[in-house]
Amino acid sequence: MENSYQALNDILVVLFNDIMDIEQDAIITGEFRDITNNDMHIIEAVGMDEPQNMSSIAKKLSVTMGTLTISMNNLVKKGYVVRQRSEEDRRVVYILLTEKGVRAYRHHEVFHHEMIEAVVKNLDGEEKGILIKSLVRLKKFFLDYKKKHEGKESR
């Protein structure tokens, strides 16, 4: 039991410490050197399906509107997204990816596809199910922990 605890602890600590740096090195390359990993995740949240308004993007990313506005202004300047007013209600502003934004989205998508393929390529169906169940529990732990501790850091 102690060996498996230590192995899991070591794996998770290394993953959490390195994942953003590794992703940054993998996807912020070539044409996309002018943005950050955070910018790439905003592009991912904007997505390619339906136009998104700022509040829905902020909610997806769990950031404030002020934080998102600063980042969005930079992405507009760099040509990754555009703002477009709704025809039905001119007060509503939608965010859409430009062609450059779509290329960045696809580039990020390829990295994530390769990452998932590397994780599951030698797993059978039962092992994939166990992995998914375990990661769902880990995600639930973090969500519960966040809820439990929200607001405590400001006290």
CSV table of N, CA and C in Angstrom, one decimal, residues 116-125 127-128:
chain,number,residue,atom,x,y,z
A,116,ILE,N,-3.8,12.1,-25.4
A,116,ILE,CA,-4.8,11.0,-25.0
A,116,ILE,C,-4.4,9.7,-25.6
A,117,GLU,N,-4.0,9.7,-26.9
A,117,GLU,CA,-3.6,8.5,-27.6
A,117,GLU,C,-2.4,7.8,-26.9
A,118,ALA,N,-1.5,8.6,-26.4
A,118,ALA,CA,-0.3,8.1,-25.7
A,118,ALA,C,-0.7,7.4,-24.4
A,119,VAL,N,-1.8,8.0,-23.7
A,119,VAL,CA,-2.2,7.4,-22.5
A,119,VAL,C,-3.0,6.1,-22.7
A,120,VAL,N,-3.8,6.0,-23.7
A,120,VAL,CA,-4.7,4.9,-23.8
A,120,VAL,C,-4.3,3.8,-24.8
A,121,LYS,N,-3.2,4.1,-25.6
A,121,LYS,CA,-3.0,3.2,-26.7
A,121,LYS,C,-2.8,1.7,-26.3
A,122,ASN,N,-2.3,1.4,-25.2
A,122,ASN,CA,-2.0,0.0,-24.8
A,122,ASN,C,-3.0,-0.5,-23.7
A,123,LEU,N,-4.1,0.3,-23.5
A,123,LEU,CA,-5.1,-0.1,-22.5
A,123,LEU,C,-6.2,-0.9,-23.2
A,124,ASP,N,-6.7,-1.9,-22.5
A,124,ASP,CA,-7.9,-2.6,-23.0
A,124,ASP,C,-9.1,-1.8,-22.4
A,125,GLY,N,-10.3,-2.2,-22.8
A,125,GLY,CA,-11.5,-1.5,-22.4
A,125,GLY,C,-11.7,-1.4,-20.9
A,127,GLU,N,-9.4,-1.5,-18.6
A,127,GLU,CA,-8.4,-0.5,-18.1
A,127,GLU,C,-8.7,0.9,-18.4
A,128,LYS,N,-9.3,1.2,-19.5
A,128,LYS,CA,-9.7,2.5,-19.9
A,128,LYS,C,-10.8,3.0,-18.9
